[in-house]
mmCIF file of C-alpha atoms in Angstrom:
data_model
loop_
_atom_site.group_PDB
_atom_site.id
_atom_site.type_symbol
_atom_site.label_atom_id
_atom_site.label_comp_id
_atom_site.label_asym_id
_atom_site.label_seq_id
_atom_site.Cartn_x
_atom_site.Cartn_y
_atom_site.Cartn_z
ATOM 1 C CA UNK W 6 -14.274 -7.453 -9.392
ATOM 2 C CA UNK W 7 -12.607 -10.993 -9.243
ATOM 3 C CA UNK W 8 -9.024 -11.404 -9.897
ATOM 4 C CA UNK W 9 -9.207 -13.709 -13.235
ATOM 5 C CA UNK W 10 -6.727 -15.728 -14.957
ATOM 6 C CA UNK W 11 -6.955 -13.889 -17.996
ATOM 7 C CA UNK W 12 -6.298 -10.498 -16.371
ATOM 8 C CA UNK W 13 -3.320 -11.992 -14.657
ATOM 9 C CA UNK W 14 -2.158 -13.420 -17.931
ATOM 10 C CA UNK W 15 -2.495 -9.852 -19.500
ATOM 11 C CA UNK W 16 -0.859 -8.096 -16.954
ATOM 12 C CA UNK W 17 2.186 -10.460 -17.263
ATOM 13 C CA UNK W 18 2.243 -10.268 -20.992
ATOM 14 C CA UNK W 19 2.262 -6.514 -20.619
ATOM 15 C CA UNK W 20 5.313 -6.388 -17.841
ATOM 16 C CA UNK W 21 7.098 -8.941 -19.631
ATOM 17 C CA UNK W 22 6.749 -7.148 -23.114
ATOM 18 C CA UNK W 23 7.769 -3.795 -21.433
ATOM 19 C CA UNK W 24 10.867 -5.297 -19.872
ATOM 20 C CA UNK W 25 12.240 -6.229 -22.919
ATOM 21 C CA UNK W 26 11.446 -2.658 -24.727
ATOM 22 C CA UNK W 27 12.885 -0.544 -21.751
ATOM 23 C CA UNK W 28 11.147 2.356 -22.953
ATOM 24 C CA UNK W 29 8.320 3.077 -20.424
ATOM 25 C CA UNK W 30 8.600 6.094 -17.905
ATOM 26 C CA UNK W 31 5.156 6.960 -17.906
ATOM 27 C CA UNK W 32 2.224 4.537 -17.735
ATOM 28 C CA UNK W 33 -1.636 4.769 -17.591
ATOM 29 C CA UNK W 34 -3.991 2.147 -16.550
ATOM 30 C CA UNK W 35 -7.697 2.965 -17.709
ATOM 31 C CA UNK W 36 -10.230 1.008 -15.805
ATOM 32 C CA UNK W 37 -7.951 0.009 -13.041
ATOM 33 C CA UNK W 38 -10.443 -2.255 -10.946
ATOM 34 C CA UNK W 39 -8.733 -3.710 -7.758
ATOM 35 C CA UNK W 40 -5.222 -2.250 -9.135
ATOM 36 C CA UNK W 41 -4.071 -5.638 -10.519
ATOM 37 C CA UNK W 42 -2.636 -4.670 -13.741
ATOM 38 C CA UNK W 43 -0.872 -1.553 -12.253
ATOM 39 C CA UNK W 44 0.639 -3.712 -9.271
ATOM 40 C CA UNK W 45 1.765 -6.679 -11.810
ATOM 41 C CA UNK W 46 3.448 -3.776 -14.093
ATOM 42 C CA UNK W 47 4.928 -1.849 -11.116
ATOM 43 C CA UNK W 48 6.449 -5.228 -10.098
ATOM 44 C CA UNK W 49 8.602 -5.491 -13.149
ATOM 45 C CA UNK W 50 9.079 -1.812 -14.293
ATOM 46 C CA UNK W 51 10.092 1.678 -12.684
ATOM 47 C CA UNK W 52 7.492 3.391 -14.778
ATOM 48 C CA UNK W 53 5.059 6.266 -12.943
ATOM 49 C CA UNK W 54 1.887 4.665 -13.037
ATOM 50 C CA UNK W 55 -1.441 6.687 -12.947
ATOM 51 C CA UNK W 56 -4.426 4.364 -12.599
ATOM 52 C CA UNK W 57 -8.014 5.726 -13.287
ATOM 53 C CA UNK W 58 -11.154 3.871 -12.072
ATOM 54 C CA UNK W 59 -14.899 5.319 -12.106
ATOM 55 C CA UNK W 60 -16.206 2.850 -9.663
ATOM 56 C CA UNK W 61 -15.862 3.979 -5.948
ATOM 57 C CA UNK W 62 -15.705 0.525 -4.412
ATOM 58 C CA UNK W 63 -13.231 -0.441 -6.926
ATOM 59 C CA UNK W 64 -11.221 2.827 -6.375
ATOM 60 C CA UNK W 65 -11.267 2.291 -2.822
ATOM 61 C CA UNK W 66 -10.160 -1.405 -3.138
ATOM 62 C CA UNK W 67 -7.463 -0.172 -5.371
ATOM 63 C CA UNK W 68 -6.067 2.203 -2.795
ATOM 64 C CA UNK W 69 -6.042 -0.416 -0.157
ATOM 65 C CA UNK W 70 -4.340 -2.976 -2.213
ATOM 66 C CA UNK W 71 -1.597 -0.492 -3.554
ATOM 67 C CA UNK W 72 -1.107 1.148 -0.014
ATOM 68 C CA UNK W 73 -0.417 -2.424 1.552
ATOM 69 C CA UNK W 74 2.271 -3.105 -1.534
ATOM 70 C CA UNK W 75 5.610 -2.295 -2.052
ATOM 71 C CA UNK W 76 4.957 -0.219 -5.101
ATOM 72 C CA UNK W 77 2.573 2.454 -2.987
ATOM 73 C CA UNK W 78 4.726 5.416 -4.269
ATOM 74 C CA UNK W 79 4.989 4.370 -7.888
ATOM 75 C CA UNK W 80 1.250 4.073 -8.328
ATOM 76 C CA UNK W 81 -1.419 7.095 -8.221
ATOM 77 C CA UNK W 82 -4.910 6.073 -8.427
ATOM 78 C CA UNK W 83 -7.713 8.516 -9.460
ATOM 79 C CA UNK W 84 -11.405 8.164 -8.972
ATOM 80 C CA UNK W 85 -12.696 9.869 -12.031
ATOM 81 C CA UNK W 86 -14.293 9.031 -15.753
ATOM 82 C CA UNK W 87 -11.465 8.115 -17.959
ATOM 83 C CA UNK W 88 -13.321 9.965 -20.839
ATOM 84 C CA UNK W 89 -13.698 13.177 -18.469
ATOM 85 C CA UNK W 90 -10.331 13.187 -16.759
ATOM 86 C CA UNK W 91 -7.969 16.169 -17.163
ATOM 87 C CA UNK W 92 -4.872 14.651 -18.192
ATOM 88 C CA UNK W 93 -1.731 16.607 -17.360
ATOM 89 C CA UNK W 94 0.856 14.650 -19.628
ATOM 90 C CA UNK W 95 1.102 12.233 -22.690
ATOM 91 C CA UNK W 96 2.047 8.517 -21.671
ATOM 92 C CA UNK W 97 4.607 6.289 -23.021
ATOM 93 C CA UNK W 98 2.179 3.225 -22.477
ATOM 94 C CA UNK W 99 -1.676 2.884 -21.873
ATOM 95 C CA UNK W 100 -3.386 -0.568 -20.880
ATOM 96 C CA UNK W 101 -6.724 -1.066 -20.314
ATOM 97 C CA UNK W 102 -9.029 -4.111 -19.906
ATOM 98 C CA UNK W 103 -12.061 -2.414 -21.338
ATOM 99 C CA UNK W 104 -16.020 -3.036 -21.416
ATOM 100 C CA UNK W 105 -16.262 -6.611 -22.745
ATOM 101 C CA UNK W 106 -19.685 -6.898 -24.126
ATOM 102 C CA UNK W 107 -21.273 -3.965 -25.755
ATOM 103 C CA UNK W 108 -24.080 -5.881 -27.453
ATOM 104 C CA UNK W 109 -24.851 -8.849 -25.060
ATOM 105 C CA UNK W 110 -27.288 -9.273 -22.398
ATOM 106 C CA UNK W 111 -26.727 -7.294 -19.161
ATOM 107 C CA UNK W 112 -27.097 -8.706 -15.557
ATOM 108 C CA UNK W 113 -28.494 -7.143 -12.445
ATOM 109 C CA UNK W 114 -25.119 -5.744 -10.934
ATOM 110 C CA UNK W 115 -24.871 -2.238 -11.973
ATOM 111 C CA UNK W 116 -21.054 -2.277 -11.295
ATOM 112 C CA UNK W 117 -20.436 -5.128 -13.102
ATOM 113 C CA UNK W 118 -22.367 -3.653 -16.076
ATOM 114 C CA UNK W 119 -20.283 -0.662 -16.021
ATOM 115 C CA UNK W 120 -16.898 -2.913 -16.009
ATOM 116 C CA UNK W 121 -17.922 -5.513 -18.671
ATOM 117 C CA UNK W 122 -20.622 -3.833 -20.896
ATOM 118 C CA UNK W 123 -21.272 -0.205 -22.643
ATOM 119 C CA UNK W 124 -22.687 1.370 -19.341
ATOM 120 C CA UNK W 125 -19.219 2.710 -18.706
ATOM 121 C CA UNK W 126 -17.187 2.868 -22.150
ATOM 122 C CA UNK W 127 -17.406 2.050 -25.642
ATOM 123 C CA UNK W 128 -14.519 0.620 -26.951
ATOM 124 C CA UNK W 129 -14.536 3.108 -29.780
ATOM 125 C CA UNK W 130 -14.290 5.979 -27.442
ATOM 126 C CA UNK W 131 -11.470 4.079 -25.352
ATOM 127 C CA UNK W 132 -9.555 4.274 -28.536
ATOM 128 C CA UNK W 133 -10.318 7.572 -29.460
ATOM 129 C CA UNK W 134 -8.994 8.578 -25.910
ATOM 130 C CA UNK W 135 -5.822 6.687 -26.290
ATOM 131 C CA UNK W 136 -4.880 8.276 -29.412
ATOM 132 C CA UNK W 137 -5.400 11.717 -27.618
ATOM 133 C CA UNK W 138 -3.179 11.038 -24.573
ATOM 134 C CA UNK W 139 -0.577 8.518 -25.946
ATOM 135 C CA UNK W 140 2.954 10.073 -26.369
ATOM 136 C CA UNK W 141 3.960 10.236 -30.278
ATOM 137 C CA UNK W 142 6.186 6.895 -29.847
ATOM 138 C CA UNK W 143 3.882 5.302 -27.309
ATOM 139 C CA UNK W 144 1.935 2.180 -27.455
ATOM 140 C CA UNK W 145 -1.284 0.666 -25.976
ATOM 141 C CA UNK W 146 -2.037 -2.776 -24.506
ATOM 142 C CA UNK W 147 -5.718 -4.103 -24.638
ATOM 143 C CA UNK W 148 -7.390 -7.228 -23.427
ATOM 144 C CA UNK W 149 -10.404 -8.320 -25.331
ATOM 145 C CA UNK W 150 -12.674 -11.041 -25.885
ATOM 146 C CA UNK W 151 -11.475 -13.352 -29.057
ATOM 147 C CA UNK W 152 -15.257 -12.638 -30.226
ATOM 148 C CA UNK W 153 -14.378 -8.608 -30.258
ATOM 149 C CA UNK W 154 -11.358 -8.757 -32.585
ATOM 150 C CA UNK W 155 -13.705 -8.088 -35.625
ATOM 151 C CA UNK W 156 -15.253 -5.072 -33.783
ATOM 152 C CA UNK W 157 -11.973 -3.639 -33.035
ATOM 153 C CA UNK W 158 -10.749 -3.892 -37.131
ATOM 154 C CA UNK W 159 -13.856 -1.632 -37.608
ATOM 155 C CA UNK W 160 -12.892 1.051 -35.267
ATOM 156 C CA UNK W 161 -9.313 1.337 -35.685
ATOM 157 C CA UNK W 162 -9.383 3.152 -39.004
ATOM 158 C CA UNK W 163 -10.791 6.216 -37.248
ATOM 159 C CA UNK W 164 -8.290 6.289 -34.495
ATOM 160 C CA UNK W 165 -5.025 6.726 -35.790
ATOM 161 C CA UNK W 166 -3.963 3.303 -34.394
ATOM 162 C CA UNK W 167 -2.363 0.184 -35.626
ATOM 163 C CA UNK W 168 -2.051 -3.457 -34.097
ATOM 164 C CA UNK W 169 1.598 -4.232 -33.972
ATOM 165 C CA UNK W 170 1.058 -7.508 -32.070
ATOM 166 C CA UNK W 171 -1.638 -9.735 -30.893
ATOM 167 C CA UNK W 172 -1.775 -12.894 -28.800
ATOM 168 C CA UNK W 173 -4.410 -15.401 -28.819
ATOM 169 C CA UNK W 174 -5.043 -16.776 -25.579
ATOM 170 C CA UNK W 175 -6.776 -20.339 -25.217
ATOM 171 C CA UNK W 176 -8.017 -22.133 -22.120
ATOM 172 C CA UNK W 177 -6.193 -25.294 -23.889
ATOM 173 C CA UNK W 178 -5.078 -26.874 -26.936
ATOM 174 C CA UNK W 179 -8.468 -28.479 -27.042
ATOM 175 C CA UNK W 180 -10.629 -25.003 -27.232
ATOM 176 C CA UNK W 181 -10.980 -22.030 -29.443
ATOM 177 C CA UNK W 182 -9.186 -18.582 -28.348
ATOM 178 C CA UNK W 183 -11.413 -17.037 -25.741
ATOM 179 C CA UNK W 184 -9.160 -13.679 -25.116
ATOM 180 C CA UNK W 185 -6.936 -11.625 -27.507
ATOM 181 C CA UNK W 186 -4.046 -9.542 -25.955
ATOM 182 C CA UNK W 187 -3.089 -6.774 -28.217
ATOM 183 C CA UNK W 188 -0.361 -3.910 -28.518
ATOM 184 C CA UNK W 189 -1.336 -0.946 -30.793
ATOM 185 C CA UNK W 190 0.766 2.336 -31.707
ATOM 186 C CA UNK W 191 0.594 4.941 -34.502
ATOM 187 C CA UNK W 192 3.236 2.910 -36.308
ATOM 188 C CA UNK W 193 1.842 0.482 -39.244
ATOM 189 C CA UNK W 194 4.092 -2.221 -38.989
ATOM 190 C CA UNK W 195 3.682 -6.146 -39.864
ATOM 191 C CA UNK W 196 1.494 -7.569 -37.262
ATOM 192 C CA UNK W 197 3.377 -10.173 -34.931
ATOM 193 C CA UNK W 198 0.750 -13.064 -34.373
ATOM 194 C CA UNK W 199 1.174 -15.339 -31.578
ATOM 195 C CA UNK W 200 -0.895 -18.310 -29.809
ATOM 196 C CA UNK W 201 -0.855 -18.948 -25.970
ATOM 197 C CA UNK W 202 -2.514 -21.851 -24.263
ATOM 198 C CA UNK W 203 -3.071 -21.706 -20.306
ATOM 199 C CA UNK W 204 -2.902 -25.587 -20.051
ATOM 200 C CA UNK W 205 -1.481 -28.236 -22.033
ATOM 201 C CA UNK W 206 -1.679 -32.119 -21.381
ATOM 202 C CA UNK W 207 -3.435 -31.239 -18.122
ATOM 203 C CA UNK W 208 -0.897 -28.913 -16.676
ATOM 204 C CA UNK W 209 -0.023 -25.191 -17.339
ATOM 205 C CA UNK W 210 1.863 -24.616 -20.647
ATOM 206 C CA UNK W 211 5.561 -23.392 -20.497
ATOM 207 C CA UNK W 212 4.218 -20.088 -22.106
ATOM 208 C CA UNK W 213 1.961 -19.808 -19.201
ATOM 209 C CA UNK W 214 4.428 -20.605 -16.559
ATOM 210 C CA UNK W 215 7.246 -18.270 -17.990
ATOM 211 C CA UNK W 216 4.745 -15.246 -17.816
ATOM 212 C CA UNK W 217 3.291 -15.928 -14.444
ATOM 213 C CA UNK W 218 6.257 -17.380 -12.546
ATOM 214 C CA UNK W 219 6.831 -14.040 -10.963
ATOM 215 C CA UNK W 220 3.337 -13.906 -9.701
ATOM 216 C CA UNK W 221 1.928 -17.283 -8.718
ATOM 217 C CA UNK W 222 3.418 -19.043 -5.626
ATOM 218 C CA UNK W 223 2.833 -22.435 -7.092
ATOM 219 C CA UNK W 224 4.016 -23.103 -10.671
#
């Protein structure tokens, strides 16, 4: 799977949020792909990270990327179906970039269908899993297409989770939101609602630069 701007933005936002909260010792990355999210978070926090990936090619890519990084002792990658994996502990933080398009047309690539469609894991199943293995005071972070926000609202009442923060991501101030980044927990609180533009006035926005400056070489 290719590294995308929205996944980099999500990883940077999660890492930035965790550094402010200072309350994460164990973290689970569900559907870790190339290991991007785990590596970005490890760069900013000391959390012990478990990364679970069902696809063998992506699992091998995660192993290679993490082995070449300074964080190889901090991240453990597991080749497994996250829904069937035997978890040995509860996690302070769970992050996931879950299947995007459960009702959309699928392509010809089986691997991409698993990553982006319901061939791998449905959103409701993911939320129920999170509720099972999240520590009592823990939080989960999700990246979703903006159009799936309404689906999330339908699923949440059965999962025991509540949205605490949501950040709407835009390509620019001339476009509608295309992604929403969410923080959820078992605590019901007023929802913090923010808007983040990748580009403004032909350049990366100040908010984007602030989040990605520690990751992008040229900002």
